[in-house]
Short mmCIF file of N, CA and C in Angstrom, two decimals:
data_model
loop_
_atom_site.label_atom_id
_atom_site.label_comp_id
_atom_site.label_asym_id
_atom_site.label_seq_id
_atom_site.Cartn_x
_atom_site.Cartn_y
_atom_site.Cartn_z
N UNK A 9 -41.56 -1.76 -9.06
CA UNK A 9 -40.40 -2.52 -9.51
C UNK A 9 -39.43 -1.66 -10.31
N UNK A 10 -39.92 -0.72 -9.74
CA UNK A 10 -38.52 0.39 -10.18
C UNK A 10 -37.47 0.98 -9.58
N UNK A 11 -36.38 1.48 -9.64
CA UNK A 11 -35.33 2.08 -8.99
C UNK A 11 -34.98 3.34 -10.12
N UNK A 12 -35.36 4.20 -9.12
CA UNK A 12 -34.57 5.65 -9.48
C UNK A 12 -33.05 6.32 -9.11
N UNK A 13 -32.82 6.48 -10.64
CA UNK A 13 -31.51 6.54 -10.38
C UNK A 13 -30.98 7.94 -10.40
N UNK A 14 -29.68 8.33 -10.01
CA UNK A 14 -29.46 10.21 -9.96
C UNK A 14 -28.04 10.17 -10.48
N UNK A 15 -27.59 11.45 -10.96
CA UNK A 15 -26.24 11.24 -11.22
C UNK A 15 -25.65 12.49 -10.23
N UNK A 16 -24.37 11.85 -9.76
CA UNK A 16 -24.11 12.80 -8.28
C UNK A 16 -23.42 14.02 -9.11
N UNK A 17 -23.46 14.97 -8.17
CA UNK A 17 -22.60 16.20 -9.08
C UNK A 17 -21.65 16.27 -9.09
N UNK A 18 -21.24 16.88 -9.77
CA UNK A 18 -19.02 16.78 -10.20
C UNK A 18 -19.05 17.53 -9.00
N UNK A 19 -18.82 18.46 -8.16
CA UNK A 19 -18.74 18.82 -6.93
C UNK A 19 -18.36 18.32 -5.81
N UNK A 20 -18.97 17.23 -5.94
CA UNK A 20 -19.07 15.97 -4.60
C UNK A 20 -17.74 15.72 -4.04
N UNK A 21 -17.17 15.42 -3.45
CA UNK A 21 -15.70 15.12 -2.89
C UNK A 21 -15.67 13.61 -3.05
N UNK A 22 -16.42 12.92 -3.05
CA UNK A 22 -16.58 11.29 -3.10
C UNK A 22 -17.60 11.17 -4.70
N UNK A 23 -16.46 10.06 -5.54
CA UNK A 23 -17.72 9.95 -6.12
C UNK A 23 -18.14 10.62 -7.81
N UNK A 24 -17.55 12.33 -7.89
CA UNK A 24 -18.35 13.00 -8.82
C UNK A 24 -18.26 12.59 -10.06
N UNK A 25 -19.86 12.57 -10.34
CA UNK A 25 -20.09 12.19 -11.66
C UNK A 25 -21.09 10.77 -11.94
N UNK A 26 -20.64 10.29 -10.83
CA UNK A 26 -21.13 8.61 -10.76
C UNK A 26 -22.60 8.57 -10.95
N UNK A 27 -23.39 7.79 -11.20
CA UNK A 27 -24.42 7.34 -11.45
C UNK A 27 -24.73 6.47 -10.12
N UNK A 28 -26.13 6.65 -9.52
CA UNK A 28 -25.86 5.91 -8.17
C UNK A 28 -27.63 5.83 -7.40
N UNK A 29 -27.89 5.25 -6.65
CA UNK A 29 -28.86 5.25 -5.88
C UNK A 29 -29.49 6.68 -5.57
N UNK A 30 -30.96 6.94 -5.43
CA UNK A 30 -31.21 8.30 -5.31
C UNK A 30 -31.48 8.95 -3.48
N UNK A 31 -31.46 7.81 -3.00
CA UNK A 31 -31.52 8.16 -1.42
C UNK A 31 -31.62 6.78 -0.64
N UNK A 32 -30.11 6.65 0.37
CA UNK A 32 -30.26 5.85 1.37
C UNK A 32 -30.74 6.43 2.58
N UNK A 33 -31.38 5.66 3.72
CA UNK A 33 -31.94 5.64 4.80
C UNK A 33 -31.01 6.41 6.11
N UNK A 34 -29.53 5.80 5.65
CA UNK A 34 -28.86 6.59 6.98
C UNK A 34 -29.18 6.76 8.12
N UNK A 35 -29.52 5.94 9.12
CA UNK A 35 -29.92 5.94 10.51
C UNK A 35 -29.45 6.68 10.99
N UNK A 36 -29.42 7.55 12.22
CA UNK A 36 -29.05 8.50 13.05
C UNK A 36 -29.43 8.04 14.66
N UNK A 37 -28.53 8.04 14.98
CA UNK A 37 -28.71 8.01 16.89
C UNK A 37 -29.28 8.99 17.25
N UNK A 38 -29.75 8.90 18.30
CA UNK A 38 -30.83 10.15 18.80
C UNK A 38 -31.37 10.94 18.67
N UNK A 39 -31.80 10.17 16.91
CA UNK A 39 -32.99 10.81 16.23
C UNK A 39 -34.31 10.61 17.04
N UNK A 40 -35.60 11.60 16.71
CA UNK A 40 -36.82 11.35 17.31
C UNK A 40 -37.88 11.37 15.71
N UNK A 41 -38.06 10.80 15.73
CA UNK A 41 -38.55 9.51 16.04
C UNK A 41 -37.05 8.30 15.84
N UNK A 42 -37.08 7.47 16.73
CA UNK A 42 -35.56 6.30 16.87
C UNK A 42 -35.49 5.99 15.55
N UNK A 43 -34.16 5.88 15.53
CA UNK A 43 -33.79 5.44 13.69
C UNK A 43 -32.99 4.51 13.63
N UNK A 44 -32.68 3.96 15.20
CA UNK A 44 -31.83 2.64 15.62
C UNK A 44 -32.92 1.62 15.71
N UNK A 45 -32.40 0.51 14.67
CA UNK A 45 -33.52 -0.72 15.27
C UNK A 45 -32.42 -1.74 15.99
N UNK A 46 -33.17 -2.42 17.07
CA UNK A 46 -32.70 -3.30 17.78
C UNK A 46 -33.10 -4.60 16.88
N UNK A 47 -32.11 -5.23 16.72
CA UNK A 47 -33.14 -6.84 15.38
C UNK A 47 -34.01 -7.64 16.02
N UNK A 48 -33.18 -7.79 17.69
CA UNK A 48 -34.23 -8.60 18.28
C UNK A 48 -35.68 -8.30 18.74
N UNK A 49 -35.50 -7.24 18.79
CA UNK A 49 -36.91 -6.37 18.98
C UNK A 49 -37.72 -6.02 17.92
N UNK A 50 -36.92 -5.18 16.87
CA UNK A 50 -37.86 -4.49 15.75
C UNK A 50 -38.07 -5.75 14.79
N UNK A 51 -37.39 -6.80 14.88
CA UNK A 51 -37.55 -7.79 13.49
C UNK A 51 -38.94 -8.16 13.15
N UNK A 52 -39.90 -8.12 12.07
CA UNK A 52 -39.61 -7.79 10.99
C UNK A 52 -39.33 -6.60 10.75
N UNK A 53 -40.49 -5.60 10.92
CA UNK A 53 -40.70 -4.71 10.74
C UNK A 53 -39.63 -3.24 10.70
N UNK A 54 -38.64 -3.18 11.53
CA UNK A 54 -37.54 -2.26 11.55
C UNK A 54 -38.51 -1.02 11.06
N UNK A 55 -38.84 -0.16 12.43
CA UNK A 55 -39.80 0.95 12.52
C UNK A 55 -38.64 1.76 12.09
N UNK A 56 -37.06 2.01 12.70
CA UNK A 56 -36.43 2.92 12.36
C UNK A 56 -35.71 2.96 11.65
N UNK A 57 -35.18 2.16 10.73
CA UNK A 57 -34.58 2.46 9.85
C UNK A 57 -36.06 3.24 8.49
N UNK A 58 -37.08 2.48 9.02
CA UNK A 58 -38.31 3.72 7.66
C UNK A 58 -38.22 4.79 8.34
N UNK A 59 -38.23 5.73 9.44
CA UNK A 59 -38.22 6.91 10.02
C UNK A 59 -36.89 7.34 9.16
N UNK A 60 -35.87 6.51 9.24
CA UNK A 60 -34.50 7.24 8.61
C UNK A 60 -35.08 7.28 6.75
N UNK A 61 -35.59 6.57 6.43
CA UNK A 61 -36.04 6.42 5.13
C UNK A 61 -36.75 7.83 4.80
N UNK A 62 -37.51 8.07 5.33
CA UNK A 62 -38.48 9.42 5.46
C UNK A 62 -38.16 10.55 5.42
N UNK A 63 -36.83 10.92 6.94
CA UNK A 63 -36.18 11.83 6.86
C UNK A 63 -35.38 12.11 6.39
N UNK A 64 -34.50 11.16 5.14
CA UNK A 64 -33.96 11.16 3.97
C UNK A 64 -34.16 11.51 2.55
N UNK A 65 -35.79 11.18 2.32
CA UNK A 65 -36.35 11.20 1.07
C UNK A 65 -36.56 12.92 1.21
N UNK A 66 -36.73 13.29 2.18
CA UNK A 66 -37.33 14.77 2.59
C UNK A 66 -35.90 15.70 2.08
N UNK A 67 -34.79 15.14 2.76
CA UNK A 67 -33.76 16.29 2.60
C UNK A 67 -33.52 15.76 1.32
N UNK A 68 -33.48 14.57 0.95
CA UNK A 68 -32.63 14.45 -0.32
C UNK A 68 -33.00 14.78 -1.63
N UNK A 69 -34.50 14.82 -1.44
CA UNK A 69 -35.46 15.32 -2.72
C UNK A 69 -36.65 15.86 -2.20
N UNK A 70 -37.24 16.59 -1.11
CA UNK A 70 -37.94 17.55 -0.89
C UNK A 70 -39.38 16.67 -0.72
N UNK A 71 -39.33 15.43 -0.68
CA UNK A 71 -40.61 14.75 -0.43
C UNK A 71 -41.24 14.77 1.00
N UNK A 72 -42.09 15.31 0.97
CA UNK A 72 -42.85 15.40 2.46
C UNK A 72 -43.22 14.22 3.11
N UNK A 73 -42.76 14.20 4.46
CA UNK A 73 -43.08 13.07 4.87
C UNK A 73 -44.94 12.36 5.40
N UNK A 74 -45.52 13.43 4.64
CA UNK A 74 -47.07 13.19 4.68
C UNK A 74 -47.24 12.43 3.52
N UNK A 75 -46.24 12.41 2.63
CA UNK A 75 -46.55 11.95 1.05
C UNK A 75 -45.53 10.61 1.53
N UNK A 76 -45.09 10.36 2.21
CA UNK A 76 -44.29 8.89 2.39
C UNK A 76 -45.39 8.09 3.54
N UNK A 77 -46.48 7.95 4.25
CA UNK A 77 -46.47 6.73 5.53
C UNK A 77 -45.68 5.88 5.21
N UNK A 78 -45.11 5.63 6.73
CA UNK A 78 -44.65 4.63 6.95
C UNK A 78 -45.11 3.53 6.59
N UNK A 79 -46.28 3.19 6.97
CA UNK A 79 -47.05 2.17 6.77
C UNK A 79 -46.95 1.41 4.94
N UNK A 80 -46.41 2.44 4.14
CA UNK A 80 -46.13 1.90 2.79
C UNK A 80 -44.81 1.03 2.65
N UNK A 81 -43.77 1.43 3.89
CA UNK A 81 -42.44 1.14 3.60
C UNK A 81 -42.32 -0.53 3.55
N UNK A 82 -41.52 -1.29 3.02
CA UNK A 82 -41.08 -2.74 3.01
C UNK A 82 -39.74 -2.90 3.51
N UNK A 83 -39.77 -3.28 4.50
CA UNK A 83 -38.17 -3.43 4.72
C UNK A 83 -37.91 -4.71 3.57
N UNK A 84 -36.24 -4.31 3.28
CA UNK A 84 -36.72 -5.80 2.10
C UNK A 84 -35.20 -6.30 2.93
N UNK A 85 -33.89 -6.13 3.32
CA UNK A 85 -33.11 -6.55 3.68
C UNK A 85 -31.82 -5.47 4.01
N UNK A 86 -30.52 -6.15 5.21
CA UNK A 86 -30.17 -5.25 5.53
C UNK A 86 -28.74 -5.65 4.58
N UNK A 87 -27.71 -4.42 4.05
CA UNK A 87 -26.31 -4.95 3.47
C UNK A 87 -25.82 -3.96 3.76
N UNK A 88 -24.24 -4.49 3.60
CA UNK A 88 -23.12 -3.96 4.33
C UNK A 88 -22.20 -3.64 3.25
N UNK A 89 -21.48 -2.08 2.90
CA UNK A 89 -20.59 -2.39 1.54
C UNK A 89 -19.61 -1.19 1.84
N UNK A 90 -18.70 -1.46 1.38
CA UNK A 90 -17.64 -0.69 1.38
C UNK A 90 -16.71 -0.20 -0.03
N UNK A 91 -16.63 1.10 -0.27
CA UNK A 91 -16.57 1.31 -1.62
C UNK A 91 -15.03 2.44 -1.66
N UNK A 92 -14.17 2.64 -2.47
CA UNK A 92 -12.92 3.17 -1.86
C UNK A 92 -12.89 3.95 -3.61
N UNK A 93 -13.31 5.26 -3.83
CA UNK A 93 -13.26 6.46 -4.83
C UNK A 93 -12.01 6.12 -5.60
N UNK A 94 -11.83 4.97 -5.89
CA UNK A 94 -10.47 4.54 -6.77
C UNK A 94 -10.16 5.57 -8.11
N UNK A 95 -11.66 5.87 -8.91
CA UNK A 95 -11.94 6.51 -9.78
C UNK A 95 -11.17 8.27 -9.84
N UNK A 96 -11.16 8.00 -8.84
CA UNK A 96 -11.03 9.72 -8.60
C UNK A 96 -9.50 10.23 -8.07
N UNK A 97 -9.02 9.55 -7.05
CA UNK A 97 -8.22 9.61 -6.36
C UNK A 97 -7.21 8.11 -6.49
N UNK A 98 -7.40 7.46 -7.45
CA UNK A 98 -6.13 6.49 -7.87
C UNK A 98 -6.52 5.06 -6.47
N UNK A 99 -5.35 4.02 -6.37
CA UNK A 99 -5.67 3.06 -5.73
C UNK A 99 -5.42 3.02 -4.42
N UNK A 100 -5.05 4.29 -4.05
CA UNK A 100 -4.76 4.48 -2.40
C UNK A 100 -5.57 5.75 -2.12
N UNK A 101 -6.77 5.93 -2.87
CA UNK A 101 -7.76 6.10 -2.18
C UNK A 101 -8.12 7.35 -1.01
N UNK A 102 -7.92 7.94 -0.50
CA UNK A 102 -8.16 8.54 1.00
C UNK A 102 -10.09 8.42 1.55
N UNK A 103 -10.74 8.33 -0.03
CA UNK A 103 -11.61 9.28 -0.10
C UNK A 103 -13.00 7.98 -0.30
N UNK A 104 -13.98 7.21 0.71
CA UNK A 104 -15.17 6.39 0.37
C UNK A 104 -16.18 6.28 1.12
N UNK A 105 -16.44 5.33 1.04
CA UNK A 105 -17.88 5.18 1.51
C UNK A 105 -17.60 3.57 2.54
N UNK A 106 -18.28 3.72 3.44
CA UNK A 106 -18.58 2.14 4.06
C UNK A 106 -19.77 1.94 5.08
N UNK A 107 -20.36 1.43 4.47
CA UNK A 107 -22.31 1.90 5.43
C UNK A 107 -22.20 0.30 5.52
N UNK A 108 -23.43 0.61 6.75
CA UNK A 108 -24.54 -0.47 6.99
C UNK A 108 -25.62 -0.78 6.48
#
């Protein structure tokens, strides 16, 4: 019942400085192992979006994916957000984020 949090680096082009989530999942198309779930198919379980979970935790903080099974993951729900670097770059923006 915890969430780890990171602070992004002033570097970043989106973002620097912010305080923020320490690794999203990021699906990838014609990843192997699939990182696309179909809902009608994968529901509950969504095998690929944890494959994207895995191969995320790995690049994003060096966690091996022997130290993640799948089998631990929870899908808990899917959201949609769109975020526009107002902070950085004023109210017209060029510069955000908008995931699945």
């Amino acid at each position: 019942n915890e969430l780890l949090l990171t602070r992004r680096a002033l570097s970043k082009i989106t973002f620097p400085g912010v305080w923020t989530n320490t690794c999203c999942s990021h699906p990838i198309y014609g990843q192997f192992p699939n990182e696309v779930d179909d809902p009608d198919v994968d529901y509950p379980n969504f095998p690929g979006v944890k494959h994207a979970a895995i191969r995320k935790l790995q690049h994003e903080l060096g966690i091996s994916p022997t130290d993640v099974p799948i089998d631990n993951f929870k899908f808990l729900r899917r959201f949609h957000y769109w975020a526009a670097d107002t902070v950085t770059y004023g109210k017209n923006a060029p510069w955000g984020e908008h995931e699945i």
